[in-house]
mmCIF file of C-alpha atoms and ligand atoms in Angstrom:
data_model
loop_
_atom_site.group_PDB
_atom_site.id
_atom_site.type_symbol
_atom_site.label_atom_id
_atom_site.label_comp_id
_atom_site.label_asym_id
_atom_site.label_seq_id
_atom_site.Cartn_x
_atom_site.Cartn_y
_atom_site.Cartn_z
ATOM 1 C CA MET A 232 94.414 123.965 178.402
ATOM 2 C CA ARG A 233 93.872 122.457 174.979
ATOM 3 C CA ILE A 234 92.124 119.104 174.559
ATOM 4 C CA ASP A 235 91.982 117.321 171.199
ATOM 5 C CA VAL A 236 89.339 114.601 171.038
ATOM 6 C CA ILE A 237 89.556 111.986 168.296
ATOM 7 C CA THR A 238 86.342 110.185 167.361
ATOM 8 C CA VAL A 239 84.436 108.545 164.518
ATOM 9 C CA VAL A 240 81.168 110.036 165.845
ATOM 10 C CA PRO A 241 81.898 113.733 166.440
ATOM 11 C CA GLN A 242 78.146 114.486 166.607
ATOM 12 C CA LEU A 243 78.040 112.742 169.982
ATOM 13 C CA LEU A 244 80.247 115.516 171.341
ATOM 14 C CA ASP A 245 78.343 118.501 169.922
ATOM 15 C CA SER A 246 76.362 119.209 173.057
ATOM 16 C CA PRO A 247 78.472 118.244 176.097
ATOM 17 C CA PHE A 248 80.971 121.088 175.658
ATOM 18 C CA ALA A 249 78.506 123.700 174.383
ATOM 19 C CA HIS A 250 76.700 124.583 177.611
ATOM 20 C CA SER A 251 77.065 125.620 181.214
ATOM 21 C CA ILE A 252 80.510 125.458 182.781
ATOM 22 C CA MET A 253 82.272 123.909 179.761
ATOM 23 C CA LYS A 254 80.894 126.714 177.595
ATOM 24 C CA ARG A 255 82.088 129.329 180.075
ATOM 25 C CA ALA A 256 85.535 127.740 180.382
ATOM 26 C CA GLN A 257 85.951 127.996 176.617
ATOM 27 C CA ALA A 258 84.502 131.518 176.439
ATOM 28 C CA LYS A 259 87.014 132.602 179.084
ATOM 29 C CA GLY A 260 89.812 131.129 176.963
ATOM 30 C CA LEU A 261 90.800 128.706 179.725
ATOM 31 C CA LEU A 262 89.742 125.573 177.856
ATOM 32 C CA ASP A 263 90.043 124.904 174.149
ATOM 33 C CA VAL A 264 88.351 121.690 172.996
ATOM 34 C CA HIS A 265 88.887 120.471 169.426
ATOM 35 C CA VAL A 266 86.859 117.507 168.208
ATOM 36 C CA HIS A 267 88.355 115.708 165.204
ATOM 37 C CA ASN A 268 86.505 113.338 162.915
ATOM 38 C CA LEU A 269 88.908 110.444 162.375
ATOM 39 C CA ARG A 270 87.345 109.764 158.975
ATOM 40 C CA ASP A 271 88.880 113.014 157.699
ATOM 41 C CA TYR A 272 92.341 111.519 158.192
ATOM 42 C CA THR A 273 92.068 108.040 156.768
ATOM 43 C CA PRO A 274 94.090 107.189 153.658
ATOM 44 C CA TYR A 275 91.585 104.438 152.821
ATOM 45 C CA LYS A 276 88.728 104.588 150.315
ATOM 46 C CA GLN A 277 85.204 105.470 151.439
ATOM 47 C CA ALA A 278 86.526 107.014 154.631
ATOM 48 C CA GLN A 279 87.166 103.561 156.079
ATOM 49 C CA VAL A 280 88.586 103.606 159.609
ATOM 50 C CA ASP A 281 87.892 100.067 160.858
ATOM 51 C CA ASP A 282 88.317 96.506 159.645
ATOM 52 C CA TYR A 283 87.791 92.881 160.649
ATOM 53 C CA GLN A 284 90.022 91.553 163.377
ATOM 54 C CA PHE A 285 92.847 89.188 162.580
ATOM 55 C CA GLY A 286 92.177 85.747 164.003
ATOM 56 C CA GLY A 287 88.452 86.144 163.462
ATOM 57 C CA GLY A 288 85.688 87.076 165.841
ATOM 58 C CA ALA A 289 82.765 89.439 165.894
ATOM 59 C CA GLY A 290 83.249 93.187 165.766
ATOM 60 C CA MET A 291 85.429 95.625 163.890
ATOM 61 C CA VAL A 292 88.694 97.106 165.083
ATOM 62 C CA MET A 293 89.842 100.675 164.457
ATOM 63 C CA MET A 294 92.829 100.594 162.106
ATOM 64 C CA PRO A 295 96.159 102.007 163.247
ATOM 65 C CA GLU A 296 96.935 104.217 160.254
ATOM 66 C CA PRO A 297 94.231 106.915 160.523
ATOM 67 C CA LEU A 298 94.943 107.242 164.248
ATOM 68 C CA ALA A 299 98.716 107.425 163.691
ATOM 69 C CA ILE A 300 98.296 110.064 160.970
ATOM 70 C CA LEU A 301 96.124 112.311 163.131
ATOM 71 C CA VAL A 302 98.052 111.858 166.404
ATOM 72 C CA GLU A 303 101.368 112.546 164.637
ATOM 73 C CA LYS A 304 99.949 115.602 162.891
ATOM 74 C CA LEU A 305 98.839 117.010 166.247
ATOM 75 C CA GLN A 306 102.135 116.123 167.893
ATOM 76 C CA GLU A 307 104.008 118.029 165.192
ATOM 77 C CA GLU A 308 101.954 121.110 166.034
ATOM 78 C CA ARG A 309 102.522 121.072 169.815
ATOM 79 C CA LYS A 310 103.782 118.917 172.640
ATOM 80 C CA TYR A 311 101.151 116.816 174.392
ATOM 81 C CA ASP A 312 101.343 115.867 178.062
ATOM 82 C CA GLU A 313 99.273 112.719 177.603
ATOM 83 C CA VAL A 314 97.622 110.689 174.865
ATOM 84 C CA ILE A 315 94.619 109.202 176.634
ATOM 85 C CA TYR A 316 92.627 106.243 175.334
ATOM 86 C CA MET A 317 89.099 105.888 176.699
ATOM 87 C CA THR A 318 88.469 102.179 177.267
ATOM 88 C CA PRO A 319 86.568 99.996 179.744
ATOM 89 C CA ASP A 320 89.851 98.170 180.463
ATOM 90 C CA GLY A 321 91.597 101.392 181.500
ATOM 91 C CA LYS A 322 92.216 102.666 185.001
ATOM 92 C CA THR A 323 88.992 103.809 186.662
ATOM 93 C CA LEU A 324 88.652 107.582 186.716
ATOM 94 C CA VAL A 325 88.785 109.111 190.203
ATOM 95 C CA GLN A 326 88.866 112.733 191.365
ATOM 96 C CA LYS A 327 92.612 112.616 191.969
ATOM 97 C CA THR A 328 93.231 111.804 188.285
ATOM 98 C CA ALA A 329 90.990 114.705 187.240
ATOM 99 C CA ASN A 330 92.877 117.019 189.618
ATOM 100 C CA THR A 331 96.237 115.966 188.143
ATOM 101 C CA LEU A 332 95.086 116.245 184.522
ATOM 102 C CA SER A 333 93.548 119.689 185.132
ATOM 103 C CA LEU A 334 97.076 121.072 185.555
ATOM 104 C CA LYS A 335 98.274 119.899 182.105
ATOM 105 C CA GLU A 336 98.674 122.053 178.986
ATOM 106 C CA ASN A 337 97.714 119.792 176.087
ATOM 107 C CA LEU A 338 95.869 116.483 176.021
ATOM 108 C CA ILE A 339 94.781 114.114 173.270
ATOM 109 C CA ILE A 340 91.787 111.881 174.000
ATOM 110 C CA ILE A 341 91.100 108.932 171.682
ATOM 111 C CA CYS A 342 87.564 107.524 171.717
ATOM 112 C CA GLY A 343 87.342 103.869 170.782
ATOM 113 C CA HIS A 344 84.391 102.461 168.923
ATOM 114 C CA TYR A 345 83.422 98.981 167.819
ATOM 115 C CA LYS A 346 85.805 96.463 169.419
ATOM 116 C CA GLY A 347 88.335 99.194 170.144
ATOM 117 C CA ILE A 348 91.592 100.296 168.544
ATOM 118 C CA ASP A 349 94.466 98.213 167.178
ATOM 119 C CA GLU A 350 96.758 97.207 170.050
ATOM 120 C CA ARG A 351 99.803 98.759 168.333
ATOM 121 C CA VAL A 352 98.329 102.244 168.741
ATOM 122 C CA ARG A 353 98.015 101.577 172.464
ATOM 123 C CA GLU A 354 101.631 100.401 172.621
ATOM 124 C CA HIS A 355 103.189 103.190 170.593
ATOM 125 C CA PHE A 356 101.053 106.305 171.035
ATOM 126 C CA VAL A 357 98.819 105.975 174.081
ATOM 127 C CA THR A 358 100.321 107.052 177.430
ATOM 128 C CA MET A 359 97.276 106.640 179.649
ATOM 129 C CA GLU A 360 94.130 104.475 179.507
ATOM 130 C CA ILE A 361 91.035 105.582 181.373
ATOM 131 C CA SER A 362 87.670 103.918 182.078
ATOM 132 C CA ILE A 363 84.774 105.728 183.746
ATOM 133 C CA GLY A 364 83.464 102.658 185.563
ATOM 134 C CA ASP A 365 82.811 98.959 185.433
ATOM 135 C CA TYR A 366 80.135 98.841 182.755
ATOM 136 C CA VAL A 367 80.329 98.984 178.967
ATOM 137 C CA LEU A 368 79.340 101.911 176.753
ATOM 138 C CA SER A 369 78.900 101.714 172.976
ATOM 139 C CA GLY A 370 81.903 103.940 172.478
ATOM 140 C CA GLY A 371 84.383 106.155 174.280
ATOM 141 C CA GLU A 372 82.640 109.442 173.373
ATOM 142 C CA LEU A 373 80.356 109.753 176.390
ATOM 143 C CA ALA A 374 83.237 108.701 178.611
ATOM 144 C CA ALA A 375 85.444 111.366 176.979
ATOM 145 C CA ALA A 376 82.734 113.956 177.646
ATOM 146 C CA VAL A 377 82.737 112.905 181.310
ATOM 147 C CA LEU A 378 86.516 113.169 181.489
ATOM 148 C CA VAL A 379 86.677 116.596 179.795
ATOM 149 C CA ASP A 380 83.968 117.913 182.123
ATOM 150 C CA ALA A 381 85.657 116.530 185.230
ATOM 151 C CA ILE A 382 88.986 118.081 184.164
ATOM 152 C CA GLY A 383 87.650 121.300 182.631
ATOM 153 C CA ARG A 384 85.802 122.509 185.717
ATOM 154 C CA LEU A 385 89.001 122.177 187.758
ATOM 155 C CA ILE A 386 91.145 124.378 185.521
ATOM 156 C CA PRO A 387 92.154 127.363 187.656
ATOM 157 C CA GLY A 388 89.766 130.265 186.976
ATOM 158 C CA VAL A 389 86.894 128.225 185.522
ATOM 159 C CA LEU A 390 84.837 128.029 188.696
ATOM 160 C CA ASN A 391 84.051 130.986 190.903
ATOM 161 C CA ASP A 392 83.089 131.065 194.599
ATOM 162 C CA GLU A 393 79.539 130.127 193.695
ATOM 163 C CA THR A 394 80.546 126.950 191.911
ATOM 164 C CA SER A 395 83.733 126.224 193.850
ATOM 165 C CA ALA A 396 85.131 122.722 193.490
ATOM 166 C CA LEU A 397 86.505 122.754 197.024
ATOM 167 C CA THR A 398 83.202 121.617 198.525
ATOM 168 C CA ASP A 399 82.470 118.894 195.963
ATOM 169 C CA SER A 400 81.923 115.300 196.896
ATOM 170 C CA HIS A 401 85.227 113.407 196.539
ATOM 171 C CA GLN A 402 87.388 116.518 196.530
ATOM 172 C CA ASP A 403 88.451 115.854 200.134
ATOM 173 C CA GLY A 404 87.861 112.104 199.958
ATOM 174 C CA LEU A 405 84.403 112.506 201.517
ATOM 175 C CA LEU A 406 80.902 112.830 200.092
ATOM 176 C CA ALA A 407 79.398 116.324 200.179
ATOM 177 C CA PRO A 408 77.018 117.259 203.029
ATOM 178 C CA PRO A 409 73.303 117.917 202.414
ATOM 179 C CA VAL A 410 72.403 121.403 201.157
ATOM 180 C CA TYR A 411 69.257 123.500 201.572
ATOM 181 C CA THR A 412 67.810 126.723 200.171
ATOM 182 C CA ARG A 413 64.661 128.809 200.688
ATOM 183 C CA PRO A 414 62.089 128.399 202.089
ATOM 184 C CA ALA A 415 63.344 127.468 205.554
ATOM 185 C CA ASP A 416 60.052 125.660 206.131
ATOM 186 C CA PHE A 417 58.597 123.831 203.133
ATOM 187 C CA ARG A 418 55.365 121.977 203.917
ATOM 188 C CA GLY A 419 56.529 121.669 207.491
ATOM 189 C CA TRP A 420 59.840 120.101 206.404
ATOM 190 C CA LYS A 421 62.386 122.268 208.157
ATOM 191 C CA VAL A 422 65.961 123.173 207.333
ATOM 192 C CA PRO A 423 68.354 122.080 210.138
ATOM 193 C CA GLU A 424 68.364 124.876 212.721
ATOM 194 C CA ILE A 425 72.161 125.173 212.779
ATOM 195 C CA LEU A 426 72.281 126.340 209.146
ATOM 196 C CA LEU A 427 70.138 129.331 210.127
ATOM 197 C CA SER A 428 72.326 130.142 213.162
ATOM 198 C CA GLY A 429 74.764 132.403 211.300
ATOM 199 C CA ASP A 430 77.677 130.775 213.175
ATOM 200 C CA PRO A 431 80.225 129.829 210.482
ATOM 201 C CA LYS A 432 82.338 127.682 212.820
ATOM 202 C CA LYS A 433 79.391 125.606 214.029
ATOM 203 C CA ILE A 434 78.053 125.309 210.480
ATOM 204 C CA GLY A 435 81.456 124.147 209.230
ATOM 205 C CA GLU A 436 81.632 121.499 211.956
ATOM 206 C CA TRP A 437 78.092 120.321 211.236
ATOM 207 C CA ARG A 438 78.840 120.024 207.520
ATOM 208 C CA HIS A 439 81.972 118.033 208.189
ATOM 209 C CA GLU A 440 80.075 115.674 210.539
ATOM 210 C CA GLN A 441 77.381 115.202 207.912
ATOM 211 C CA SER A 442 80.025 114.475 205.261
ATOM 212 C CA VAL A 443 81.653 111.830 207.426
ATOM 213 C CA LYS A 444 78.287 110.293 208.355
ATOM 214 C CA ARG A 445 77.157 110.175 204.735
ATOM 215 C CA THR A 446 80.446 108.651 203.621
ATOM 216 C CA GLU A 447 80.296 105.998 206.371
ATOM 217 C CA GLU A 448 76.739 105.097 205.390
ATOM 218 C CA ARG A 449 77.049 105.173 201.620
ATOM 219 C CA ARG A 450 80.673 104.733 200.676
ATOM 220 C CA PRO A 451 82.658 103.225 203.567
ATOM 221 C CA ASP A 452 85.238 102.132 200.975
ATOM 222 C CA LEU A 453 86.277 105.790 200.567
ATOM 223 C CA LEU A 454 87.308 105.992 204.212
ATOM 224 C CA ASP A 455 89.823 103.130 203.784
ATOM 225 C CA ASP A 456 91.572 104.776 200.836
ATOM 226 C CA ASP A 457 94.447 107.034 201.677
ATOM 227 C CA ILE A 458 93.943 109.754 199.094
HETATM 228 CL CL1 LIG B 649 86.142 104.783 178.588
HETATM 229 N N1 LIG B 649 84.603 103.310 177.064
HETATM 230 C C1 LIG B 649 83.607 102.422 176.864
HETATM 231 N N2 LIG B 649 83.339 102.043 175.620
HETATM 232 N N3 LIG B 649 82.901 101.898 177.840
HETATM 233 C C2 LIG B 649 83.208 102.307 179.063
HETATM 234 C C3 LIG B 649 84.220 103.223 179.347
HETATM 235 C C4 LIG B 649 84.915 103.719 178.301
HETATM 236 N N4 LIG B 649 84.283 103.403 180.674
HETATM 237 C C5 LIG B 649 83.341 102.626 181.179
HETATM 238 N N5 LIG B 649 82.699 101.959 180.240
#
């Protein structure tokens, strides 16, 4: 999968894709992330990419032309499945969306900054608008990093048995069960006996019970959703 991220602050995305699972996904050739500095594509003087909003009001708006130039250039090079705009007024990201997007070939992700992007770009280029939760970030970059990570780790072949996504919280609509490692007795705090039993069926049942219990206690809303 190829992901093209468009931003006015590319430095914010230097680290998130350079380590751990995102690094491995790229090293394996399964994920190809390209971060573009929008300022390299503006036709305006002094690398200008934003301007005052019509009608007045505080905050700058990202101009349509640099975005149109870059998105169209990319679209001439290959076909994109989605042009995603990261915005707090988008649809809240959930695991199901990450699962669906992980099966795509090519994605463009636009990070908004300032007051956001000119509405005409949303109307004519953007196909999907995603938020990562009901709070406001200074820009879409950190949200884009979250989205790329959530998608990237699900690309077939990225995770192995050790890091399998199948047992993640949310993957089956439930929170993950508690996990333990050595020592079996730490300061008198003991690991649940059943996990030491060596009985995979019993352990599986216990984990499922724990998942349901945890979800009921912490996120009862998840049990009402039919996902
Ligand atoms: Cl996608 N962008 C910004 N700026 N703030 C957010 C967000 C996105 N998702 C939640 N808050």
